[in-house]
PDB file of C-alpha atoms in Angstrom:
ATOM      1  CA  MET A1319      46.696  33.234 -40.437  1.00 53.00           C
ATOM      2  CA  PRO A1320      43.081  32.045 -40.719  1.00 57.00           C
ATOM      3  CA  SER A1321      40.598  33.453 -38.283  1.00 56.00           C
ATOM      4  CA  ARG A1322      38.861  31.220 -35.801  1.00 62.00           C
ATOM      5  CA  ILE A1323      35.625  29.736 -37.145  1.00 62.00           C
ATOM      6  CA  ARG A1324      32.667  30.782 -35.089  1.00 67.00           C
ATOM      7  CA  GLY A1325      29.044  29.853 -35.031  1.00 70.00           C
ATOM      8  CA  LYS A1326      27.152  26.617 -35.296  1.00 71.00           C
ATOM      9  CA  PRO A1327      28.729  23.955 -37.545  1.00 68.00           C
ATOM     10  CA  LYS A1328      26.848  22.666 -40.565  1.00 73.00           C
ATOM     11  CA  PRO A1329      25.005  19.382 -39.927  1.00 72.00           C
ATOM     12  CA  GLY A1330      27.127  16.398 -41.013  1.00 70.00           C
ATOM     13  CA  SER A1331      30.382  18.397 -41.148  1.00 73.00           C
ATOM     14  CA  ALA A1332      33.543  17.237 -39.396  1.00 68.00           C
ATOM     15  CA  ARG A1333      33.052  19.900 -36.711  1.00 65.00           C
ATOM     16  CA  ASP A1334      29.452  18.773 -36.172  1.00 63.00           C
ATOM     17  CA  ARG A1335      30.494  15.127 -35.720  1.00 62.00           C
ATOM     18  CA  MET A1336      33.110  16.117 -33.135  1.00 61.00           C
ATOM     19  CA  ARG A1337      30.703  18.164 -30.984  1.00 57.00           C
ATOM     20  CA  PRO A1338      29.754  16.596 -27.671  1.00 59.00           C
ATOM     21  CA  ARG A1339      26.143  15.507 -27.585  1.00 57.00           C
ATOM     22  CA  ARG A1340      23.745  16.047 -24.733  1.00 55.00           C
ATOM     23  CA  ALA A1341      23.124  12.801 -22.883  1.00 49.00           C
ATOM     24  CA  SER A1342      19.503  11.734 -22.885  1.00 45.00           C
ATOM     25  CA  ALA A1343      17.871  10.189 -19.843  1.00 44.00           C
ATOM     26  CA  ILE A1344      17.794   6.414 -20.014  1.00 43.00           C
ATOM     27  CA  VAL A1345      15.762   4.323 -17.607  1.00 43.00           C
ATOM     28  CA  CYS A1346      16.124   0.562 -17.786  1.00 44.00           C
ATOM     29  CA  ARG A1347      13.120  -1.744 -17.587  1.00 44.00           C
ATOM     30  CA  GLY A1348      10.519   1.018 -17.813  1.00 44.00           C
ATOM     31  CA  ASP A1349       9.840   4.706 -17.866  1.00 46.00           C
ATOM     32  CA  THR A1350       9.547   5.304 -14.127  1.00 49.00           C
ATOM     33  CA  LYS A1351      11.070   3.923 -10.955  1.00 51.00           C
ATOM     34  CA  GLU A1352       7.793   2.084 -10.282  1.00 50.00           C
ATOM     35  CA  ASP A1353       7.999   0.366 -13.706  1.00 47.00           C
ATOM     36  CA  ALA A1354      11.639  -0.597 -13.179  1.00 51.00           C
ATOM     37  CA  MET A1355      11.076  -2.074  -9.724  1.00 56.00           C
ATOM     38  CA  ARG A1356       9.780  -5.610  -9.260  1.00 61.00           C
ATOM     39  CA  THR A1357       6.526  -5.546  -7.359  1.00 65.00           C
ATOM     40  CA  ASP A1358       5.870  -9.298  -7.387  1.00 79.00           C
ATOM     41  CA  LEU A1359       8.532 -10.045  -4.749  1.00 85.00           C
ATOM     42  CA  LYS A1360       7.293 -10.302  -1.178  1.00 91.00           C
ATOM     43  CA  ALA A1361       9.589 -10.783   1.796  1.00 92.00           C
ATOM     44  CA  ARG A1362       9.818 -10.693   5.579  1.00 93.00           C
ATOM     45  CA  PRO A1363      12.784  -9.826   7.782  1.00 94.00           C
ATOM     46  CA  GLY A1364      15.165 -12.783   7.868  1.00 94.00           C
ATOM     47  CA  ASP A1365      14.440 -13.920   4.287  1.00 95.00           C
ATOM     48  CA  ARG A1366      17.298 -14.167   1.792  1.00 95.00           C
ATOM     49  CA  LEU A1367      17.553 -12.000  -1.335  1.00 94.00           C
ATOM     50  CA  VAL A1368      19.564 -13.632  -4.141  1.00 94.00           C
ATOM     51  CA  ILE A1369      20.876 -11.650  -7.129  1.00 92.00           C
ATOM     52  CA  HIS A1370      21.773 -14.044  -9.944  1.00 90.00           C
ATOM     53  CA  ALA A1371      24.839 -13.516 -12.159  1.00 85.00           C
ATOM     54  CA  HIS A1372      24.393 -12.140 -15.681  1.00 82.00           C
ATOM     55  CA  HIS A1373      27.705 -13.219 -17.221  1.00 84.00           C
ATOM     56  CA  VAL A1374      30.172 -16.076 -16.949  1.00 86.00           C
ATOM     57  CA  GLY A1375      32.600 -15.400 -14.137  1.00 86.00           C
ATOM     58  CA  GLU A1376      30.258 -13.142 -12.177  1.00 86.00           C
ATOM     59  CA  HIS A1377      29.308 -14.199  -8.690  1.00 88.00           C
ATOM     60  CA  VAL A1378      25.845 -14.658  -7.261  1.00 91.00           C
ATOM     61  CA  ARG A1379      25.226 -12.092  -4.522  1.00 92.00           C
ATOM     62  CA  ASP A1380      22.960 -12.636  -1.567  1.00 94.00           C
ATOM     63  CA  ALA A1381      21.727 -10.543   1.313  1.00 96.00           C
ATOM     64  CA  GLU A1382      19.652 -10.895   4.449  1.00 96.00           C
ATOM     65  CA  ILE A1383      16.449  -8.883   4.266  1.00 95.00           C
ATOM     66  CA  LEU A1384      16.256  -6.622   7.308  1.00 96.00           C
ATOM     67  CA  GLU A1385      13.077  -4.761   6.361  1.00 94.00           C
ATOM     68  CA  ALA A1386      10.558  -4.692   3.527  1.00 93.00           C
ATOM     69  CA  THR A1387       9.735  -0.987   3.220  1.00 91.00           C
ATOM     70  CA  GLY A1388       7.211  -1.319   0.389  1.00 88.00           C
ATOM     71  CA  PRO A1389       3.508  -2.060   0.734  1.00 87.00           C
ATOM     72  CA  ASP A1390       2.541  -5.613   1.827  1.00 88.00           C
ATOM     73  CA  GLY A1391       6.143  -6.789   2.214  1.00 89.00           C
ATOM     74  CA  GLY A1392       7.191  -5.616  -1.237  1.00 91.00           C
ATOM     75  CA  PRO A1393      10.283  -3.757  -2.409  1.00 92.00           C
ATOM     76  CA  PRO A1394      12.351  -1.767  -1.790  1.00 93.00           C
ATOM     77  CA  PHE A1395      14.156  -3.897   0.787  1.00 94.00           C
ATOM     78  CA  ARG A1396      16.662  -2.820   3.427  1.00 96.00           C
ATOM     79  CA  VAL A1397      19.305  -5.567   3.194  1.00 96.00           C
ATOM     80  CA  ARG A1398      22.677  -6.620   4.632  1.00 96.00           C
ATOM     81  CA  TRP A1399      24.974  -8.043   1.933  1.00 95.00           C
ATOM     82  CA  SER A1400      26.760 -11.254   2.948  1.00 95.00           C
ATOM     83  CA  ASP A1401      29.970 -10.458   1.020  1.00 93.00           C
ATOM     84  CA  THR A1402      30.555  -6.947   2.383  1.00 93.00           C
ATOM     85  CA  GLY A1403      28.347  -6.646   5.470  1.00 95.00           C
ATOM     86  CA  GLU A1404      27.090  -3.317   4.100  1.00 95.00           C
ATOM     87  CA  GLU A1405      23.453  -2.338   4.730  1.00 96.00           C
ATOM     88  CA  THR A1406      21.654  -0.733   1.778  1.00 94.00           C
ATOM     89  CA  LEU A1407      18.193  -0.009   0.412  1.00 94.00           C
ATOM     90  CA  HIS A1408      17.790  -2.278  -2.635  1.00 93.00           C
ATOM     91  CA  PHE A1409      15.292  -2.029  -5.497  1.00 92.00           C
ATOM     92  CA  PRO A1410      15.392  -5.571  -7.001  1.00 91.00           C
ATOM     93  CA  GLY A1411      15.346  -6.145 -10.746  1.00 88.00           C
ATOM     94  CA  ASN A1412      14.502  -9.169 -12.879  1.00 87.00           C
ATOM     95  CA  ASP A1413      17.630 -10.981 -11.708  1.00 88.00           C
ATOM     96  CA  ALA A1414      16.455 -11.187  -8.074  1.00 92.00           C
ATOM     97  CA  THR A1415      14.658 -13.928  -6.138  1.00 92.00           C
ATOM     98  CA  VAL A1416      13.613 -14.196  -2.510  1.00 94.00           C
ATOM     99  CA  GLU A1417      14.179 -17.359  -0.517  1.00 94.00           C
ATOM    100  CA  HIS A1418      11.695 -17.553   2.353  1.00 90.00           C
ATOM    101  CA  LEU A1419      13.184 -19.113   5.446  1.00 82.00           C
ATOM    102  CA  THR A1420      11.214 -21.489   7.644  1.00 71.00           C
ATOM    103  CA  ALA A1421      11.332 -21.418  11.423  1.00 62.00           C
ATOM    104  CA  ALA A1422      14.061 -24.076  11.356  1.00 61.00           C
ATOM    105  CA  GLY A1423      16.203 -21.762   9.212  1.00 58.00           C
ATOM    106  CA  ARG A1424      16.198 -23.943   6.101  1.00 49.00           C
ATOM    107  CA  ALA A1425      15.645 -22.268   2.735  1.00 50.00           C
ATOM    108  CA  LYS A1426      12.285 -22.893   1.109  1.00 53.00           C
ATOM    109  CA  ARG A1427      11.521 -21.547  -2.385  1.00 49.00           C
TER     110      ARG A1427
END
């Protein structure tokens, strides 16, 4: 009966191709959280955050902005999602827009 093969497999061998690889860190839209976060969005409590769909069949999500925790009304935003009622801290990406509400409550872009 053959003995168990020990040691590091040769590069390119069948054993080498079957070894699990270490996952590398991947950050979308930039190298740091500050790069990934949109800083051009400004909001006030009561404004509406809209997350646009990426694919056919996906729904547009929207949330009421409860608090803008970033500097000068910028992200991240504490929001209440209209579909679930859940309150979360949201770091908006490129798919997000803010609809500023007037005193009458009508959306103004």
